[in-house]
Amino acid sequence: MGLVSPDYGTIFWMVLAFAIVFFLLRRFAWGPILSMLHRREQSINEALEAAQSARTEMSKLKAGHEELMEQSRAERDNLLAETRRIREEIIEKAHVEASAESARLLDLAKNQIRQEKNAAINEIRQQVADLSVGIAEKILKRELADKREQESMIRDQLKDLKMN
Amino acid sequence: MRWIVALAMFLLMATPGYGIDEPLSDTTDNHPKGERKEIFDPGDFILQHVMDSYEWHVLTAGKTHVSIPLPVILYTKEQGLNIFLSSRFHHGEASYKGFAIAKEGKYQGKIVRVDEEGHQIAGIGRPVDLSITKTVFAMLISMLIILLIFIPMARKYLNSPNRAPTGFQSLVEPVILFVRDDIAIPSIGHQRYEKFMPFLLTVFFFILTNNLLGIIPIPPGGANVTGNIAITGVLAVATFLVTTFTADRNYWKHIFNAPGVPWWLKFPIPLMPFIELLGIFTKPFSLCIRLFANILAGHFIMLSFIVIIFIFGQMNWIAGYGVSVLSVIFYVFMTLLEILVSFIQAYVFTLLSALYFGMAHEEAHA
């Protein structure tokens, strides 16, 4: 058999066998294998994508969380500042009110004192007038008896007066 | 490592038949001419091993030939269909039912019709010969191996979807993916590669399996399947047919009226169309010859290293054993090289087929 002259028997069997094997493999081997490989690749891709999206979702959530935290922190700070302000205001107000009240009370007390004082002065005046009238009466009664006695009596009277 | 043992056995067993015990002077003995007492012919020895035959020679010890008989299938008008085992021919020595293996002439090595005395009948040609020869048998075995590997594997894929490959699957899967991702997709394009995948994979694994089996020196290996021009021719014709029947308008337009070529190359003498038309056939032809020649050359070289031992052995038995050490070292080296070549040739054939398929559909690349 020549080395470079193809033998038709070999060709016949080769064509037959190759065709059969080709169709068998296509139907029962390459078809399933390739489709399963494809499906596996798809599922791996899907899993990777799912993981990726979960990761972004997660980071998004985390960012939202952070934002929320930031917000609440700011709110808390605001609240604190507000309270501090209100407290100060209240204290201030109380201060003002208290000082006004005390001033009012002071005025009232002063007025009362003044009134009392006036009343007292008036009373003294009354008494002095009464006393003076009394003294004058006594003097007048004793004037004629003795000059010296008169004088001492006036002195006494005056002493009394001073004591009062 | 089993093949090294087999090789050693082969060497030891075959040795007595071919010379070390038979000095050159033996041939000058007064043997009758017809008996062909061997003077070792290296060319013959090598050709015997790479050529097709009706039996599968395993070894020859002394004068005992051990070979696997293969079915002979013949058809003649006179005798109808004849199917019998090639052992009927007693290694080509006997005739059976008027058939014998021609020892010389145009049909040397093939079955011809003979008369009662065993002489070839001239002028009636050969019977229709569809014998399962060594090449065919080895090819069938390799196909059986491929079927037995891949069909159960496909079932494994179906039974465990979306799982990582295990066992033998993980050895073959990268190769399948390689054919898909590095051969088919870059050459054919994403849209169309899928319908070519079964062909490319079948061709790839068929060539690879036969290349590798061809390196193993004992049956079921050792046959020269991908180094047989009929086999590579059928593969190349298959590529040619697939290319031609999947081609689109652009492919034919490119051949008969190639764009971007000066008009005077097409008219009045259609030089370019002629060259392009020739190209349709030279491409698959080159596929056929490349694979055939590469594998055949590999077998030649490996056998040559074995043959060198016997050539030296004929001169002197010491020289024979001395050279054998060197020969075996080279043989081992060549075997490793041939394993590489097996993969490269399977790759090249598949890649070029895929490129031709891709070229037959231009717009996929545009």
PDB file of N, CA and C in Angstrom, chain B residues 273-348:
ATOM      1  N   PRO B 273      -9.209  35.395  -9.054  1.00  0.00           N
ATOM      2  CA  PRO B 273     -10.244  34.378  -8.819  1.00  0.00           C
ATOM      3  C   PRO B 273      -9.698  32.962  -8.928  1.00  0.00           C
ATOM      4  N   PHE B 274      -8.800  32.774  -9.885  1.00  0.00           N
ATOM      5  CA  PHE B 274      -8.228  31.444 -10.052  1.00  0.00           C
ATOM      6  C   PHE B 274      -7.425  31.046  -8.811  1.00  0.00           C
ATOM      7  N   ILE B 275      -6.605  31.996  -8.340  1.00  0.00           N
ATOM      8  CA  ILE B 275      -5.790  31.699  -7.157  1.00  0.00           C
ATOM      9  C   ILE B 275      -6.664  31.453  -5.941  1.00  0.00           C
ATOM     10  N   GLU B 276      -7.682  32.301  -5.811  1.00  0.00           N
ATOM     11  CA  GLU B 276      -8.583  32.155  -4.659  1.00  0.00           C
ATOM     12  C   GLU B 276      -9.327  30.831  -4.714  1.00  0.00           C
ATOM     13  N   LEU B 277      -9.763  30.487  -5.926  1.00  0.00           N
ATOM     14  CA  LEU B 277     -10.490  29.235  -6.098  1.00  0.00           C
ATOM     15  C   LEU B 277      -9.589  28.056  -5.740  1.00  0.00           C
ATOM     16  N   LEU B 278      -8.346  28.188  -6.154  1.00  0.00           N
ATOM     17  CA  LEU B 278      -7.381  27.149  -5.817  1.00  0.00           C
ATOM     18  C   LEU B 278      -7.204  27.079  -4.298  1.00  0.00           C
ATOM     19  N   GLY B 279      -7.242  28.267  -3.673  1.00  0.00           N
ATOM     20  CA  GLY B 279      -7.056  28.353  -2.227  1.00  0.00           C
ATOM     21  C   GLY B 279      -8.100  27.570  -1.451  1.00  0.00           C
ATOM     22  N   ILE B 280      -9.317  27.508  -1.988  1.00  0.00           N
ATOM     23  CA  ILE B 280     -10.377  26.741  -1.329  1.00  0.00           C
ATOM     24  C   ILE B 280      -9.917  25.305  -1.106  1.00  0.00           C
ATOM     25  N   PHE B 281      -9.188  24.791  -2.098  1.00  0.00           N
ATOM     26  CA  PHE B 281      -8.783  23.386  -2.017  1.00  0.00           C
ATOM     27  C   PHE B 281      -7.425  23.205  -1.359  1.00  0.00           C
ATOM     28  N   THR B 282      -6.546  24.204  -1.543  1.00  0.00           N
ATOM     29  CA  THR B 282      -5.217  24.031  -0.950  1.00  0.00           C
ATOM     30  C   THR B 282      -5.257  24.122   0.565  1.00  0.00           C
ATOM     31  N   LYS B 283      -6.221  24.899   1.077  1.00  0.00           N
ATOM     32  CA  LYS B 283      -6.283  25.026   2.538  1.00  0.00           C
ATOM     33  C   LYS B 283      -6.543  23.678   3.216  1.00  0.00           C
ATOM     34  N   PRO B 284      -7.640  23.006   2.869  1.00  0.00           N
ATOM     35  CA  PRO B 284      -7.825  21.678   3.491  1.00  0.00           C
ATOM     36  C   PRO B 284      -6.742  20.689   3.097  1.00  0.00           C
ATOM     37  N   PHE B 285      -6.209  20.835   1.877  1.00  0.00           N
ATOM     38  CA  PHE B 285      -5.142  19.932   1.464  1.00  0.00           C
ATOM     39  C   PHE B 285      -3.924  20.095   2.373  1.00  0.00           C
ATOM     40  N   SER B 286      -3.613  21.350   2.693  1.00  0.00           N
ATOM     41  CA  SER B 286      -2.475  21.582   3.592  1.00  0.00           C
ATOM     42  C   SER B 286      -2.756  21.006   4.970  1.00  0.00           C
ATOM     43  N   LEU B 287      -4.025  21.068   5.408  1.00  0.00           N
ATOM     44  CA  LEU B 287      -4.383  20.459   6.693  1.00  0.00           C
ATOM     45  C   LEU B 287      -4.073  18.969   6.671  1.00  0.00           C
ATOM     46  N   CYS B 288      -4.528  18.353   5.597  1.00  0.00           N
ATOM     47  CA  CYS B 288      -4.358  16.911   5.440  1.00  0.00           C
ATOM     48  C   CYS B 288      -2.883  16.535   5.453  1.00  0.00           C
ATOM     49  N   ILE B 289      -2.087  17.248   4.636  1.00  0.00           N
ATOM     50  CA  ILE B 289      -0.682  16.897   4.497  1.00  0.00           C
ATOM     51  C   ILE B 289       0.095  17.208   5.768  1.00  0.00           C
ATOM     52  N   ARG B 290      -0.243  18.334   6.400  1.00  0.00           N
ATOM     53  CA  ARG B 290       0.510  18.733   7.597  1.00  0.00           C
ATOM     54  C   ARG B 290       0.418  17.675   8.688  1.00  0.00           C
ATOM     55  N   LEU B 291      -0.806  17.288   8.980  1.00  0.00           N
ATOM     56  CA  LEU B 291      -0.999  16.305  10.049  1.00  0.00           C
ATOM     57  C   LEU B 291      -0.357  14.972   9.654  1.00  0.00           C
ATOM     58  N   PHE B 292      -0.642  14.538   8.448  1.00  0.00           N
ATOM     59  CA  PHE B 292      -0.099  13.267   7.948  1.00  0.00           C
ATOM     60  C   PHE B 292       1.418  13.256   8.031  1.00  0.00           C
ATOM     61  N   ALA B 293       2.043  14.295   7.497  1.00  0.00           N
ATOM     62  CA  ALA B 293       3.499  14.323   7.415  1.00  0.00           C
ATOM     63  C   ALA B 293       4.130  14.428   8.793  1.00  0.00           C
ATOM     64  N   ASN B 294       3.547  15.241   9.652  1.00  0.00           N
ATOM     65  CA  ASN B 294       4.122  15.407  10.988  1.00  0.00           C
ATOM     66  C   ASN B 294       4.117  14.110  11.772  1.00  0.00           C
ATOM     67  N   ILE B 295       2.971  13.448  11.747  1.00  0.00           N
ATOM     68  CA  ILE B 295       2.868  12.228  12.546  1.00  0.00           C
ATOM     69  C   ILE B 295       3.697  11.110  11.920  1.00  0.00           C
ATOM     70  N   LEU B 296       3.638  11.025  10.610  1.00  0.00           N
ATOM     71  CA  LEU B 296       4.428   9.995   9.921  1.00  0.00           C
ATOM     72  C   LEU B 296       5.917  10.209  10.204  1.00  0.00           C
ATOM     73  N   ALA B 297       6.350  11.458  10.112  1.00  0.00           N
ATOM     74  CA  ALA B 297       7.762  11.758  10.354  1.00  0.00           C
ATOM     75  C   ALA B 297       8.146  11.369  11.770  1.00  0.00           C
ATOM     76  N   GLY B 298       7.243  11.652  12.716  1.00  0.00           N
ATOM     77  CA  GLY B 298       7.510  11.281  14.099  1.00  0.00           C
ATOM     78  C   GLY B 298       7.718   9.782  14.230  1.00  0.00           C
ATOM     79  N   HIS B 299       6.829   9.013  13.582  1.00  0.00           N
ATOM     80  CA  HIS B 299       6.961   7.553  13.635  1.00  0.00           C
ATOM     81  C   HIS B 299       8.267   7.106  12.974  1.00  0.00           C
ATOM     82  N   PHE B 300       8.582   7.739  11.854  1.00  0.00           N
ATOM     83  CA  PHE B 300       9.816   7.403  11.147  1.00  0.00           C
ATOM     84  C   PHE B 300      11.029   7.580  12.056  1.00  0.00           C
ATOM     85  N   ILE B 301      11.065   8.750  12.696  1.00  0.00           N
ATOM     86  CA  ILE B 301      12.245   9.062  13.504  1.00  0.00           C
ATOM     87  C   ILE B 301      12.359   8.086  14.670  1.00  0.00           C
ATOM     88  N   MET B 302      11.213   7.845  15.331  1.00  0.00           N
ATOM     89  CA  MET B 302      11.272   6.954  16.482  1.00  0.00           C
ATOM     90  C   MET B 302      11.695   5.554  16.065  1.00  0.00           C
ATOM     91  N   LEU B 303      11.142   5.091  14.949  1.00  0.00           N
ATOM     92  CA  LEU B 303      11.521   3.758  14.478  1.00  0.00           C
ATOM     93  C   LEU B 303      12.976   3.733  14.032  1.00  0.00           C
ATOM     94  N   SER B 304      13.431   4.862  13.497  1.00  0.00           N
ATOM     95  CA  SER B 304      14.817   4.903  13.033  1.00  0.00           C
ATOM     96  C   SER B 304      15.781   4.655  14.180  1.00  0.00           C
ATOM     97  N   PHE B 305      15.458   5.201  15.331  1.00  0.00           N
ATOM     98  CA  PHE B 305      16.343   4.983  16.470  1.00  0.00           C
ATOM     99  C   PHE B 305      16.387   3.515  16.858  1.00  0.00           C
ATOM    100  N   ILE B 306      15.259   2.832  16.691  1.00  0.00           N
ATOM    101  CA  ILE B 306      15.248   1.394  16.979  1.00  0.00           C
ATOM    102  C   ILE B 306      16.052   0.652  15.911  1.00  0.00           C
ATOM    103  N   VAL B 307      15.836   1.074  14.677  1.00  0.00           N
ATOM    104  CA  VAL B 307      16.474   0.388  13.559  1.00  0.00           C
ATOM    105  C   VAL B 307      17.993   0.494  13.621  1.00  0.00           C
ATOM    106  N   ILE B 308      18.459   1.641  14.091  1.00  0.00           N
ATOM    107  CA  ILE B 308      19.913   1.846  14.209  1.00  0.00           C
ATOM    108  C   ILE B 308      20.545   0.718  15.018  1.00  0.00           C
ATOM    109  N   ILE B 309      19.820   0.278  16.056  1.00  0.00           N
ATOM    110  CA  ILE B 309      20.357  -0.807  16.899  1.00  0.00           C
ATOM    111  C   ILE B 309      20.620  -2.042  16.045  1.00  0.00           C
ATOM    112  N   PHE B 310      19.664  -2.372  15.172  1.00  0.00           N
ATOM    113  CA  PHE B 310      19.802  -3.601  14.386  1.00  0.00           C
ATOM    114  C   PHE B 310      20.848  -3.449  13.290  1.00  0.00           C
ATOM    115  N   ILE B 311      20.968  -2.232  12.767  1.00  0.00           N
ATOM    116  CA  ILE B 311      21.990  -2.009  11.747  1.00  0.00           C
ATOM    117  C   ILE B 311      23.374  -2.235  12.346  1.00  0.00           C
ATOM    118  N   PHE B 312      23.561  -1.661  13.529  1.00  0.00           N
ATOM    119  CA  PHE B 312      24.848  -1.857  14.198  1.00  0.00           C
ATOM    120  C   PHE B 312      24.990  -3.295  14.653  1.00  0.00           C
ATOM    121  N   GLY B 313      23.892  -3.881  15.076  1.00  0.00           N
ATOM    122  CA  GLY B 313      23.910  -5.269  15.537  1.00  0.00           C
ATOM    123  C   GLY B 313      24.316  -6.224  14.445  1.00  0.00           C
ATOM    124  N   GLN B 314      23.979  -5.893  13.217  1.00  0.00           N
ATOM    125  CA  GLN B 314      24.373  -6.741  12.096  1.00  0.00           C
ATOM    126  C   GLN B 314      25.874  -6.737  11.900  1.00  0.00           C
ATOM    127  N   MET B 315      26.485  -5.598  12.186  1.00  0.00           N
ATOM    128  CA  MET B 315      27.930  -5.502  12.040  1.00  0.00           C
ATOM    129  C   MET B 315      28.604  -6.292  13.145  1.00  0.00           C
ATOM    130  N   ASN B 316      28.122  -6.082  14.349  1.00  0.00           N
ATOM    131  CA  ASN B 316      28.821  -6.621  15.503  1.00  0.00           C
ATOM    132  C   ASN B 316      27.857  -6.577  16.674  1.00  0.00           C
ATOM    133  N   TRP B 317      27.737  -7.654  17.416  1.00  0.00           N
ATOM    134  CA  TRP B 317      26.729  -7.635  18.479  1.00  0.00           C
ATOM    135  C   TRP B 317      27.082  -6.653  19.585  1.00  0.00           C
ATOM    136  N   ILE B 318      28.380  -6.416  19.792  1.00  0.00           N
ATOM    137  CA  ILE B 318      28.769  -5.441  20.822  1.00  0.00           C
ATOM    138  C   ILE B 318      28.315  -4.050  20.404  1.00  0.00           C
ATOM    139  N   ALA B 319      28.548  -3.755  19.121  1.00  0.00           N
ATOM    140  CA  ALA B 319      28.123  -2.452  18.623  1.00  0.00           C
ATOM    141  C   ALA B 319      26.624  -2.295  18.786  1.00  0.00           C
ATOM    142  N   GLY B 320      25.894  -3.376  18.524  1.00  0.00           N
ATOM    143  CA  GLY B 320      24.435  -3.329  18.653  1.00  0.00           C
ATOM    144  C   GLY B 320      24.011  -2.962  20.051  1.00  0.00           C
ATOM    145  N   TYR B 321      24.548  -3.674  21.038  1.00  0.00           N
ATOM    146  CA  TYR B 321      24.166  -3.367  22.420  1.00  0.00           C
ATOM    147  C   TYR B 321      24.658  -1.982  22.835  1.00  0.00           C
ATOM    148  N   GLY B 322      25.848  -1.630  22.327  1.00  0.00           N
ATOM    149  CA  GLY B 322      26.400  -0.311  22.672  1.00  0.00           C
ATOM    150  C   GLY B 322      25.503   0.791  22.167  1.00  0.00           C
ATOM    151  N   VAL B 323      25.119   0.671  20.905  1.00  0.00           N
ATOM    152  CA  VAL B 323      24.299   1.717  20.311  1.00  0.00           C
ATOM    153  C   VAL B 323      22.911   1.752  20.944  1.00  0.00           C
ATOM    154  N   SER B 324      22.461   0.594  21.416  1.00  0.00           N
ATOM    155  CA  SER B 324      21.101   0.530  21.952  1.00  0.00           C
ATOM    156  C   SER B 324      20.912   1.520  23.097  1.00  0.00           C
ATOM    157  N   VAL B 325      21.977   1.700  23.902  1.00  0.00           N
ATOM    158  CA  VAL B 325      21.861   2.627  25.031  1.00  0.00           C
ATOM    159  C   VAL B 325      21.545   4.027  24.518  1.00  0.00           C
ATOM    160  N   LEU B 326      22.326   4.439  23.543  1.00  0.00           N
ATOM    161  CA  LEU B 326      22.137   5.768  22.962  1.00  0.00           C
ATOM    162  C   LEU B 326      20.778   5.870  22.282  1.00  0.00           C
ATOM    163  N   SER B 327      20.448   4.824  21.549  1.00  0.00           N
ATOM    164  CA  SER B 327      19.189   4.810  20.816  1.00  0.00           C
ATOM    165  C   SER B 327      18.000   4.973  21.748  1.00  0.00           C
ATOM    166  N   VAL B 328      18.054   4.236  22.847  1.00  0.00           N
ATOM    167  CA  VAL B 328      16.916   4.283  23.773  1.00  0.00           C
ATOM    168  C   VAL B 328      16.797   5.674  24.377  1.00  0.00           C
ATOM    169  N   ILE B 329      17.950   6.276  24.672  1.00  0.00           N
ATOM    170  CA  ILE B 329      17.905   7.641  25.208  1.00  0.00           C
ATOM    171  C   ILE B 329      17.241   8.573  24.196  1.00  0.00           C
ATOM    172  N   PHE B 330      17.674   8.462  22.940  1.00  0.00           N
ATOM    173  CA  PHE B 330      17.071   9.301  21.899  1.00  0.00           C
ATOM    174  C   PHE B 330      15.597   8.967  21.701  1.00  0.00           C
ATOM    175  N   TYR B 331      15.308   7.674  21.805  1.00  0.00           N
ATOM    176  CA  TYR B 331      13.921   7.240  21.630  1.00  0.00           C
ATOM    177  C   TYR B 331      13.026   7.868  22.693  1.00  0.00           C
ATOM    178  N   VAL B 332      13.529   7.856  23.921  1.00  0.00           N
ATOM    179  CA  VAL B 332      12.744   8.441  25.014  1.00  0.00           C
ATOM    180  C   VAL B 332      12.550   9.933  24.767  1.00  0.00           C
ATOM    181  N   PHE B 333      13.643  10.571  24.352  1.00  0.00           N
ATOM    182  CA  PHE B 333      13.556  12.005  24.058  1.00  0.00           C
ATOM    183  C   PHE B 333      12.536  12.265  22.951  1.00  0.00           C
ATOM    184  N   MET B 334      12.606  11.441  21.900  1.00  0.00           N
ATOM    185  CA  MET B 334      11.676  11.622  20.781  1.00  0.00           C
ATOM    186  C   MET B 334      10.245  11.370  21.207  1.00  0.00           C
ATOM    187  N   THR B 335      10.069  10.390  22.102  1.00  0.00           N
ATOM    188  CA  THR B 335       8.725  10.099  22.583  1.00  0.00           C
ATOM    189  C   THR B 335       8.141  11.320  23.272  1.00  0.00           C
ATOM    190  N   LEU B 336       8.958  11.935  24.117  1.00  0.00           N
ATOM    191  CA  LEU B 336       8.477  13.136  24.812  1.00  0.00           C
ATOM    192  C   LEU B 336       8.160  14.232  23.806  1.00  0.00           C
ATOM    193  N   LEU B 337       9.046  14.353  22.799  1.00  0.00           N
ATOM    194  CA  LEU B 337       8.821  15.355  21.768  1.00  0.00           C
ATOM    195  C   LEU B 337       7.533  15.060  21.007  1.00  0.00           C
ATOM    196  N   GLU B 338       7.304  13.776  20.754  1.00  0.00           N
ATOM    197  CA  GLU B 338       6.096  13.392  20.006  1.00  0.00           C
ATOM    198  C   GLU B 338       4.821  13.658  20.801  1.00  0.00           C
ATOM    199  N   ILE B 339       4.932  13.537  22.128  1.00  0.00           N
ATOM    200  CA  ILE B 339       3.771  13.876  22.955  1.00  0.00           C
ATOM    201  C   ILE B 339       3.439  15.353  22.755  1.00  0.00           C
ATOM    202  N   LEU B 340       4.481  16.166  22.748  1.00  0.00           N
ATOM    203  CA  LEU B 340       4.292  17.596  22.489  1.00  0.00           C
ATOM    204  C   LEU B 340       3.689  17.801  21.102  1.00  0.00           C
ATOM    205  N   VAL B 341       4.261  17.114  20.118  1.00  0.00           N
ATOM    206  CA  VAL B 341       3.782  17.249  18.741  1.00  0.00           C
ATOM    207  C   VAL B 341       2.314  16.820  18.642  1.00  0.00           C
ATOM    208  N   SER B 342       1.945  15.775  19.390  1.00  0.00           N
ATOM    209  CA  SER B 342       0.557  15.308  19.373  1.00  0.00           C
ATOM    210  C   SER B 342      -0.390  16.438  19.713  1.00  0.00           C
ATOM    211  N   PHE B 343      -0.046  17.155  20.776  1.00  0.00           N
ATOM    212  CA  PHE B 343      -0.909  18.259  21.192  1.00  0.00           C
ATOM    213  C   PHE B 343      -0.862  19.389  20.172  1.00  0.00           C
ATOM    214  N   ILE B 344       0.340  19.696  19.709  1.00  0.00           N
ATOM    215  CA  ILE B 344       0.474  20.813  18.772  1.00  0.00           C
ATOM    216  C   ILE B 344      -0.302  20.538  17.491  1.00  0.00           C
ATOM    217  N   GLN B 345      -0.177  19.318  16.956  1.00  0.00           N
ATOM    218  CA  GLN B 345      -0.860  19.030  15.696  1.00  0.00           C
ATOM    219  C   GLN B 345      -2.373  19.029  15.865  1.00  0.00           C
ATOM    220  N   ALA B 346      -2.849  18.490  16.991  1.00  0.00           N
ATOM    221  CA  ALA B 346      -4.296  18.534  17.243  1.00  0.00           C
ATOM    222  C   ALA B 346      -4.741  19.988  17.323  1.00  0.00           C
ATOM    223  N   TYR B 347      -3.936  20.800  18.002  1.00  0.00           N
ATOM    224  CA  TYR B 347      -4.259  22.218  18.144  1.00  0.00           C
ATOM    225  C   TYR B 347      -4.245  22.915  16.791  1.00  0.00           C
ATOM    226  N   VAL B 348      -3.197  22.654  16.014  1.00  0.00           N
ATOM    227  CA  VAL B 348      -3.056  23.354  14.733  1.00  0.00           C
ATOM    228  C   VAL B 348      -4.207  22.995  13.793  1.00  0.00           C
TER     229      VAL B 348
END
